[in-house]
Amino acid sequence: MATIWDADEAKSSRSSSRESAYIVPAVARPVTSRSRRRLGPGPAIPFGLQIGPALLVLLWVGGSALGWIDPRILSAPWTVVEAFGRLIEQGRLQDNFVTSATRALLGLSIGLVIGTILAVTAGLSRIGEALIDGPVQIKRAIPTLALIPLLILWFGIGEGMKVTTIALAVIIPIYIHTHNALRGIDSRYVELAETLRMSQKDFIFQVVLPGALPGFLLGLRFAVTLCWVSLVVVEQINATSGLGYMIDLARNYGQTDVILVGLVVYVLLGLVSDGLVRLLERRVLSWRRTLAN
Amino acid sequence: MAPHSSQLKSASRAVHVRNLVRRFATKTILDRVDLDIAEGEFVALLGRSGSGKSTFLKALAGLDHDVQGTGTLETPENLSVVFQDARLLPWRTVIQNVTLGLPGAAGQEAGRKALAEVGLEGREAAWPNQLSGGEQQRVALARSLVRQPSLLLADEPFGALDALTRLKMHYLLRELCARHRPAVLLVTHDVDEAISLADRILVLDEGHLIEDLRIDLPTPRDHGDPRFAKIRTQLLSRLGVETPGRRAA
């Protein structure tokens, strides 16, 4: 046994020394070890996304403290915080927030339902496509804001006009992305559904809607952003309540602190709602995540 | 528009085809094809690419909506298709894929049983893209089985698998067919696959069936058997490959 071991060891050490004999000159040759210039952006910086916003806030704080920023142009951060407290104390912020959020959610929900129904109808039938797709593309070419004068004449200046404006804005991205995803569903799945003799209802709920879901969710992200934008516009043009009204009123009195409070609330609303949609995306598209792993 | 396949009148036949013609524009893909397949018969259809095998299978499956054609075509109501790709819905779990369109708890139970039959017990909740190619194709087999088809149409079902997985799938398919006894039409370009699996081999060439060969070798079939080699040579020559496919021992 011992001799066999020895022989094996001898053989392996011989082969390893032969290997090193190959490796050494390659390492020793300086030409091949020269590194290439990196063209990609390189590894990520820790907390990289937070650096830009933090720097802006720092500039704001510093500029206000050193008196470089005129408070009539831009209130100091602490004034804004004070205004925040004052508005909450008076109940104005909450009231306006609830009013605005109700309008936004109502408009968003109505737009979502209509946009989805239009997209599915146009996606599943040629007649539906012939009737729906053209008008939606035309509507898409008209800026929603340009429709407001007409909507005021039709619906007055009440809640109906505001919710309609938001819904009309939201319909477009939902329709475009859902319809696009529907059209993109692999025809092989349609063939499969036919061989399995699936009912129309099963086909829609098992194949069409889940297949179009990634597109729908992309549309939803655009829709949520658009919904806040439209909200601001309708509230600043014609309203007696809501965040936009609060900001517009503050402009009349030159209260930059109140304006900034409104803007901060918009930022939070935008970020939170986008985060919620992305969370929803992760939950319902979990079958996709396995691809990334 | 191709005529709709009607239900079979005769009980002992799974497929009855007479004078089947299929055309794309000016090109005739299938030219007056006649074929009968008995119940429980395992038929393999060989042919070069472009010979019309897929068109024939699509016609039998009733999937050729926009194709022009004439002829008599009778197939059973409950036929299943296995495609070359497993064709699982990526957004449905394995068990949901197997039981697609099947209602209720009975469907669930049948689906679980079918998955166990193809050796995928315990993978019910997995997503299709978590499975290997062979496993995905086994799910597709389970999806066909669960519907208890009288006719199983398979369009090069193992074409995308590696050689070892393909062999395993041959054993599995043979076992499943022996148990459930559906009539099978297996479209393939692999002569050895056809000889190892089928009771009868057809060769399609430029829209005509030019060979109808009964295989009487005992199963499981040995590739080294001289009779196997003889059939292979014969079939290869019908497919236009003149070199005898003699296998080194």
XYZ file of C-alpha atoms in Angstrom:
542
model
C 0.000 0.000 0.000
C 2.703 2.407 1.030
C 4.510 2.089 -2.233
C 1.335 2.804 -4.151
C 0.757 5.941 -2.106
C 4.292 7.036 -2.693
C 3.993 6.435 -6.373
C 0.749 8.382 -6.527
C 2.225 11.245 -4.604
C 5.278 11.290 -6.764
C 3.109 11.350 -9.842
C 0.932 14.150 -8.567
C 3.857 16.267 -7.450
C 5.452 15.748 -10.816
C 2.357 16.828 -12.619
C 1.908 19.868 -10.401
C 5.484 20.937 -10.992
C 4.825 20.567 -14.693
C 1.772 22.766 -14.327
C 3.688 25.479 -12.529
C 6.254 25.339 -15.253
C 3.480 26.396 -17.628
C 2.088 29.060 -15.361
C 5.276 30.881 -14.367
C 6.291 32.364 -17.707
C 2.743 33.559 -18.357
C 2.731 35.513 -15.093
C 6.238 36.741 -15.611
C 5.403 38.224 -18.986
C 4.402 41.818 -18.157
C 2.576 42.521 -21.407
C -0.372 40.202 -20.676
C -0.944 41.511 -17.142
C -1.634 45.087 -18.240
C -5.200 45.891 -17.194
C -7.704 47.385 -19.600
C -9.265 50.766 -19.051
C -12.719 50.300 -17.533
C -15.535 51.651 -19.678
C -18.498 50.618 -17.510
C -19.612 52.701 -14.506
C -17.974 50.316 -11.999
C -19.313 48.998 -8.687
C -22.176 50.732 -6.871
C -21.456 53.346 -4.187
C -23.107 52.543 -0.816
C -26.205 54.747 -0.244
C -25.509 56.183 -3.693
C -29.124 57.117 -4.358
C -29.392 59.129 -1.151
C -26.307 61.284 -1.754
C -27.839 63.684 -4.296
C -30.987 64.539 -2.302
C -28.990 64.823 0.943
C -26.619 67.280 -0.717
C -29.548 69.408 -1.902
C -31.047 69.523 1.602
C -27.614 70.384 3.003
C -27.270 73.273 0.544
C -30.749 74.487 1.508
C -29.985 74.336 5.246
C -26.561 75.963 4.838
C -27.803 78.635 2.436
C -30.674 79.597 4.723
C -28.529 79.635 7.863
C -25.858 81.814 6.262
C -28.477 84.171 4.835
C -27.604 83.400 1.199
C -31.194 82.455 0.432
C -33.850 85.181 0.681
C -36.761 83.730 2.715
C -39.185 85.435 0.307
C -37.761 83.258 -2.493
C -37.373 80.066 -0.499
C -38.294 79.647 3.176
C -35.738 78.139 5.504
C -36.154 74.442 6.337
C -37.088 75.201 9.949
C -39.756 77.683 8.823
C -41.201 74.926 6.644
C -41.201 72.519 9.581
C -42.951 75.176 11.678
C -45.524 75.718 8.928
C -46.027 71.969 8.795
C -46.822 71.886 12.532
C -49.055 74.926 12.284
C -51.046 73.539 9.355
C -51.569 70.221 11.154
C -52.594 72.041 14.322
C -55.177 74.031 12.402
C -56.339 70.857 10.688
C -55.910 72.459 7.269
C -53.293 70.003 6.035
C -55.312 66.901 6.972
C -58.546 68.260 5.519
C -56.947 69.274 2.252
C -55.034 66.021 2.095
C -58.170 63.904 2.530
C -59.985 65.925 -0.132
C -57.116 65.544 -2.572
C -56.543 61.864 -1.875
C -60.248 61.108 -2.375
C -60.240 62.840 -5.756
C -57.045 61.086 -6.798
C -58.162 57.624 -5.740
C -61.591 57.987 -7.259
C -60.196 59.234 -10.572
C -57.513 56.560 -10.561
C -59.957 53.736 -9.848
C -62.423 54.825 -12.521
C -59.622 55.299 -15.047
C -58.123 51.913 -14.178
C -61.366 50.036 -14.691
C -62.256 51.815 -17.939
C -58.701 51.586 -19.306
C -58.483 47.874 -18.570
C -61.873 47.078 -20.065
C -61.036 49.057 -23.204
C -57.650 47.339 -23.510
C -59.088 43.829 -23.095
C -61.919 44.531 -25.537
C -59.545 45.957 -28.128
C -57.031 43.203 -27.511
C -59.411 40.281 -27.852
C -61.641 41.272 -30.736
C -60.945 42.853 -34.095
C -64.215 44.791 -33.941
C -63.256 46.086 -30.503
C -59.878 47.157 -31.812
C -61.437 48.899 -34.812
C -63.835 50.836 -32.582
C -61.578 51.606 -29.612
C -57.954 51.887 -30.643
C -58.346 54.884 -32.971
C -60.283 57.099 -30.549
C -57.863 56.279 -27.713
C -54.874 57.206 -29.884
C -56.609 60.501 -30.735
C -57.339 61.155 -27.078
C -53.703 60.386 -26.357
C -52.627 63.138 -28.757
C -54.729 65.740 -26.890
C -53.057 66.927 -23.685
C -55.504 66.230 -20.856
C -55.053 69.784 -19.604
C -56.322 71.133 -22.913
C -59.589 69.342 -22.271
C -60.209 71.127 -18.978
C -62.094 74.144 -20.426
C -64.468 71.756 -22.199
C -64.843 69.602 -19.094
C -65.673 72.696 -17.017
C -68.428 73.576 -19.473
C -69.757 70.032 -19.326
C -69.372 69.181 -15.645
C -69.112 72.562 -13.956
C -66.323 73.237 -11.505
C -67.358 70.622 -8.944
C -65.884 67.252 -8.062
C -67.255 65.639 -11.234
C -64.983 67.691 -13.453
C -61.917 66.977 -11.312
C -62.467 63.236 -11.088
C -63.254 63.039 -14.815
C -60.051 64.889 -15.707
C -57.963 62.524 -13.588
C -59.726 59.441 -14.941
C -59.261 60.588 -18.541
C -55.554 61.075 -17.924
C -55.155 57.689 -16.251
C -56.981 55.709 -18.944
C -54.257 56.353 -21.511
C -51.189 54.665 -19.946
C -53.315 51.812 -18.611
C -54.819 51.233 -22.044
C -51.576 51.578 -23.996
C -49.501 49.246 -21.834
C -52.189 46.642 -21.164
C -53.191 46.541 -24.818
C -49.567 46.257 -25.875
C -48.971 43.388 -23.437
C -52.137 41.631 -24.598
C -51.041 41.818 -28.211
C -47.654 40.502 -27.152
C -49.000 37.313 -25.572
C -47.399 34.387 -27.352
C -49.756 32.933 -29.960
C -48.515 29.489 -28.876
C -50.462 29.973 -25.643
C -53.581 30.715 -27.653
C -53.011 27.478 -29.563
C -52.579 25.655 -26.255
C -55.818 27.082 -24.894
C -57.579 25.872 -28.038
C -56.260 22.322 -27.734
C -57.263 22.264 -24.062
C -60.738 23.396 -25.078
C -60.671 26.212 -22.564
C -63.815 28.281 -22.204
C -63.680 31.960 -23.174
C -63.855 32.844 -19.481
C -60.981 30.515 -18.548
C -58.975 31.781 -21.506
C -59.363 35.388 -20.325
C -58.670 34.705 -16.660
C -55.959 32.050 -16.975
C -54.096 33.157 -20.074
C -54.933 36.685 -21.205
C -55.101 38.703 -17.998
C -52.131 37.092 -16.192
C -50.138 37.323 -19.404
C -50.897 41.024 -19.724
C -50.304 41.736 -16.039
C -46.682 42.921 -16.397
C -47.829 45.482 -18.982
C -50.777 46.510 -16.837
C -48.523 47.116 -13.833
C -46.127 49.205 -15.909
C -49.134 51.228 -17.056
C -50.246 51.516 -13.445
C -46.946 53.086 -12.434
C -47.304 55.732 -15.129
C -50.972 56.135 -14.231
C -50.259 56.800 -10.549
C -47.750 59.516 -11.396
C -50.112 61.031 -13.944
C -52.950 60.943 -11.432
C -51.061 63.208 -8.994
C -50.003 65.551 -11.784
C -53.591 65.958 -12.998
C -54.752 66.426 -9.434
C -52.387 69.370 -8.915
C -53.538 70.969 -12.134
C -57.278 70.690 -11.507
C -56.871 71.895 -7.941
C -54.809 74.899 -8.881
C -57.106 75.941 -11.691
C -60.427 75.628 -10.025
C -60.913 74.524 -6.465
C -61.880 75.670 -3.026
C -60.210 72.806 -1.185
C -57.354 70.344 -1.565
C -53.579 70.498 -1.535
C -53.359 72.340 -4.840
C -55.811 74.952 -3.568
C -53.758 75.326 -0.389
C -50.620 75.936 -2.451
C -52.398 78.368 -4.772
C -53.744 80.316 -1.826
C -50.268 80.469 -0.291
C -48.973 81.941 -3.549
C -51.486 84.805 -3.196
C -50.112 85.603 0.254
C -46.466 84.945 -0.610
C -46.168 82.098 1.924
C -43.310 80.064 0.469
C -43.274 77.914 3.594
C -46.826 76.656 2.958
C -46.019 76.113 -0.708
C -43.037 74.006 0.310
C -45.170 71.982 2.764
C -47.509 71.200 -0.128
C -44.611 70.218 -2.363
C -43.120 67.938 0.298
C -46.498 66.205 0.685
C -46.626 65.714 -3.096
C -43.135 64.222 -3.055
C -44.103 61.810 -0.290
C -47.341 60.856 -2.052
C -45.517 60.243 -5.310
C -42.764 58.150 -3.759
C -45.089 56.161 -1.489
C -47.567 55.353 -4.253
C -44.794 54.317 -6.638
C -43.342 52.139 -3.894
C -46.743 50.533 -3.330
C -47.132 49.714 -7.014
C -43.652 48.203 -7.077
C -44.468 46.148 -3.998
C -47.624 44.939 -5.720
C -45.535 44.131 -8.785
C -43.159 41.987 -6.734
C -46.018 40.127 -5.076
C -48.103 39.303 -8.141
C -45.184 38.711 -10.498
C -43.357 36.348 -8.165
C -43.171 33.780 -10.978
C -40.841 36.174 -12.741
C -38.535 36.742 -9.831
C -37.395 33.129 -10.038
C -35.883 34.013 -13.395
C -33.705 36.680 -11.837
C -32.424 34.370 -9.104
C -61.036 27.505 -44.498
C -60.260 23.930 -43.520
C -63.292 21.785 -42.771
C -63.877 21.158 -39.117
C -62.970 17.774 -37.839
C -66.107 15.891 -37.011
C -66.601 13.212 -34.447
C -65.830 9.628 -35.336
C -68.614 7.426 -36.513
C -66.793 4.153 -36.116
C -65.942 3.109 -32.580
C -62.820 1.074 -33.306
C -60.995 3.832 -35.182
C -59.288 6.747 -33.530
C -58.474 8.613 -36.733
C -60.098 8.457 -40.138
C -58.647 10.621 -42.886
C -59.590 10.557 -46.558
C -58.351 12.747 -49.396
C -56.947 15.349 -47.059
C -55.585 18.359 -48.924
C -53.942 21.391 -47.319
C -52.611 24.352 -49.242
C -50.667 27.488 -48.402
C -51.166 30.011 -51.199
C -50.236 28.048 -54.334
C -48.146 25.395 -52.595
C -49.869 22.099 -51.791
C -48.533 20.831 -48.478
C -50.726 17.751 -48.089
C -51.901 16.055 -51.269
C -54.816 13.612 -50.884
C -53.615 11.876 -47.740
C -55.519 8.806 -46.496
C -54.944 7.397 -43.031
C -56.699 5.259 -40.441
C -55.390 4.842 -36.937
C -56.920 2.139 -34.742
C -57.777 2.687 -31.101
C -54.736 2.345 -28.899
C -52.367 2.183 -31.872
C -48.996 3.938 -31.588
C -48.094 5.498 -34.927
C -44.943 7.459 -35.685
C -44.856 9.901 -38.577
C -41.432 10.500 -40.103
C -40.531 13.042 -42.708
C -37.888 15.504 -43.730
C -38.374 19.120 -42.717
C -40.903 20.711 -45.003
C -42.536 17.372 -45.787
C -45.828 18.510 -44.252
C -45.717 16.552 -40.974
C -46.517 19.540 -38.803
C -49.259 20.679 -41.151
C -50.765 17.191 -40.930
C -50.639 17.196 -37.144
C -52.155 20.677 -36.971
C -54.945 19.562 -39.261
C -55.668 16.588 -36.985
C -55.568 18.846 -33.921
C -57.961 21.310 -35.581
C -55.441 24.119 -35.198
C -55.222 25.157 -38.859
C -57.795 27.967 -38.832
C -56.600 29.988 -41.789
C -55.355 27.143 -43.976
C -57.152 26.227 -47.187
C -58.060 22.630 -47.698
C -60.527 19.868 -48.374
C -61.069 16.267 -47.358
C -62.626 14.040 -44.709
C -61.169 14.289 -41.238
C -62.566 12.416 -38.264
C -60.893 12.587 -34.875
C -62.156 11.850 -31.359
C -63.578 14.687 -29.285
C -61.034 14.217 -26.489
C -57.662 14.548 -28.135
C -54.572 16.022 -26.513
C -51.553 17.690 -28.052
C -47.988 17.640 -26.763
C -45.893 20.305 -28.451
C -42.168 20.440 -29.012
C -41.897 23.127 -26.360
C -43.561 22.185 -23.087
C -45.779 25.242 -23.493
C -46.495 25.768 -19.815
C -47.971 29.086 -18.729
C -45.079 30.681 -16.793
C -47.500 32.551 -14.520
C -49.259 29.415 -13.326
C -47.815 26.812 -10.964
C -47.142 23.275 -12.123
C -50.417 21.892 -10.762
C -52.375 24.845 -12.177
C -50.826 24.157 -15.558
C -51.814 20.505 -15.431
C -55.400 21.248 -14.426
C -55.922 24.256 -16.741
C -59.606 24.537 -17.479
C -60.517 21.499 -15.371
C -63.103 22.342 -12.743
C -63.118 21.690 -9.036
C -61.575 19.315 -6.546
C -61.882 16.311 -8.855
C -59.660 18.081 -11.357
C -57.130 18.862 -8.619
C -57.030 15.249 -7.512
C -56.637 13.970 -11.078
C -53.899 16.544 -11.665
C -51.960 15.419 -8.606
C -52.253 11.798 -9.727
C -51.058 12.623 -13.238
C -48.064 14.509 -11.822
C -47.213 11.502 -9.653
C -47.383 9.299 -12.746
C -44.746 11.344 -14.520
C -42.599 11.323 -11.392
C -43.155 14.913 -10.303
C -44.894 14.316 -7.006
C -44.246 17.167 -4.594
C -43.468 19.720 -7.331
C -47.091 20.900 -7.578
C -46.387 24.387 -6.239
C -43.240 25.019 -8.306
C -43.167 27.600 -11.114
C -42.462 26.171 -14.581
C -39.213 28.096 -14.945
C -37.877 26.400 -11.831
C -37.967 23.065 -13.663
C -35.486 21.582 -16.117
C -36.444 21.079 -19.764
C -37.166 17.380 -19.221
C -39.300 18.090 -16.152
C -41.253 20.746 -18.039
C -41.978 18.270 -20.810
C -43.137 15.748 -18.193
C -45.572 18.350 -16.840
C -46.837 18.770 -20.400
C -47.332 14.992 -20.598
C -49.238 15.054 -17.305
C -51.403 17.880 -18.652
C -52.301 15.712 -21.647
C -52.829 12.544 -19.606
C -55.133 14.125 -17.080
C -57.669 14.670 -19.834
C -57.669 10.915 -20.623
C -57.376 11.416 -24.376
C -58.406 8.771 -26.905
C -55.904 10.374 -29.260
C -52.549 11.848 -28.287
C -50.894 14.030 -30.911
C -47.218 14.718 -30.262
C -45.251 17.160 -32.405
C -41.560 16.283 -31.936
C -42.101 16.317 -28.176
C -38.529 15.351 -27.316
C -36.795 17.338 -30.031
C -35.528 20.015 -27.652
C -34.214 17.608 -25.001
C -30.700 16.250 -24.569
C -30.027 12.643 -25.583
C -30.119 11.139 -22.066
C -33.303 12.926 -21.050
C -34.822 11.903 -24.341
C -34.161 8.208 -23.632
C -35.787 8.519 -20.210
C -38.772 10.224 -21.790
C -39.093 7.340 -24.263
C -39.393 4.846 -21.392
C -41.897 7.089 -19.637
C -44.027 7.621 -22.729
C -44.064 3.902 -23.529
C -45.079 3.085 -19.969
C -47.820 5.725 -19.906
C -49.201 4.643 -23.256
C -49.214 0.990 -22.204
C -51.283 1.959 -19.176
C -53.719 4.446 -20.695
C -53.874 3.041 -24.238
C -54.598 6.215 -26.210
C -54.032 6.146 -29.945
C -50.824 8.095 -30.561
C -49.522 9.986 -33.545
C -45.919 10.910 -32.832
C -44.358 13.285 -35.336
C -40.596 13.000 -35.273
C -37.516 13.293 -37.434
C -35.627 10.748 -35.314
C -35.763 7.333 -36.996
C -34.501 5.454 -33.908
C -37.118 7.148 -31.740
C -39.823 6.054 -34.159
C -38.602 2.435 -34.286
C -38.222 2.117 -30.509
C -41.680 3.470 -29.740
C -44.136 2.829 -32.537
C -46.340 -0.060 -33.655
C -46.446 1.442 -37.097
C -44.321 3.971 -38.939
C -45.443 6.320 -41.689
C -43.176 8.354 -43.919
C -44.487 11.586 -45.369
C -42.763 13.044 -48.395
C -43.874 16.142 -50.292
C -47.419 15.772 -49.069
C -47.781 12.040 -49.785
C -47.580 9.107 -47.409
C -44.933 7.007 -49.136
C -44.433 4.354 -46.477
C -46.662 2.523 -44.019
C -44.616 0.018 -42.084
C -45.767 -2.222 -39.248
C -43.097 -2.860 -36.601
C -43.432 -6.299 -35.051
C -40.327 -6.283 -32.887
C -40.870 -7.219 -29.235
C -40.655 -4.394 -26.690
C -38.460 -3.080 -25.139
C -36.620 -2.826 -28.417
C -32.907 -3.339 -28.652
C -31.108 -0.886 -30.924
C -28.469 -3.551 -31.547
C -31.021 -6.047 -32.913
C -30.245 -6.721 -36.612
C -33.947 -6.424 -37.446
C -33.903 -2.943 -35.858
C -30.949 -2.019 -38.036
C -32.663 -3.367 -41.139
C -35.775 -1.294 -40.513
C -33.621 1.753 -39.870
C -31.805 1.320 -43.177
C -35.088 0.887 -44.998
C -36.631 3.985 -43.427
C -33.520 6.104 -43.954
C -33.520 5.251 -47.632
C -37.190 6.261 -47.853
C -36.154 9.553 -46.256
C -33.484 10.036 -48.902
C -30.489 9.104 -46.742
C -28.722 6.402 -48.705
C -25.870 5.560 -46.312
C -26.869 2.482 -44.311
C -27.175 3.561 -40.669
C -25.019 0.808 -39.342
C -24.166 1.279 -35.720
C -20.709 0.529 -34.314
C -20.934 -2.126 -31.598
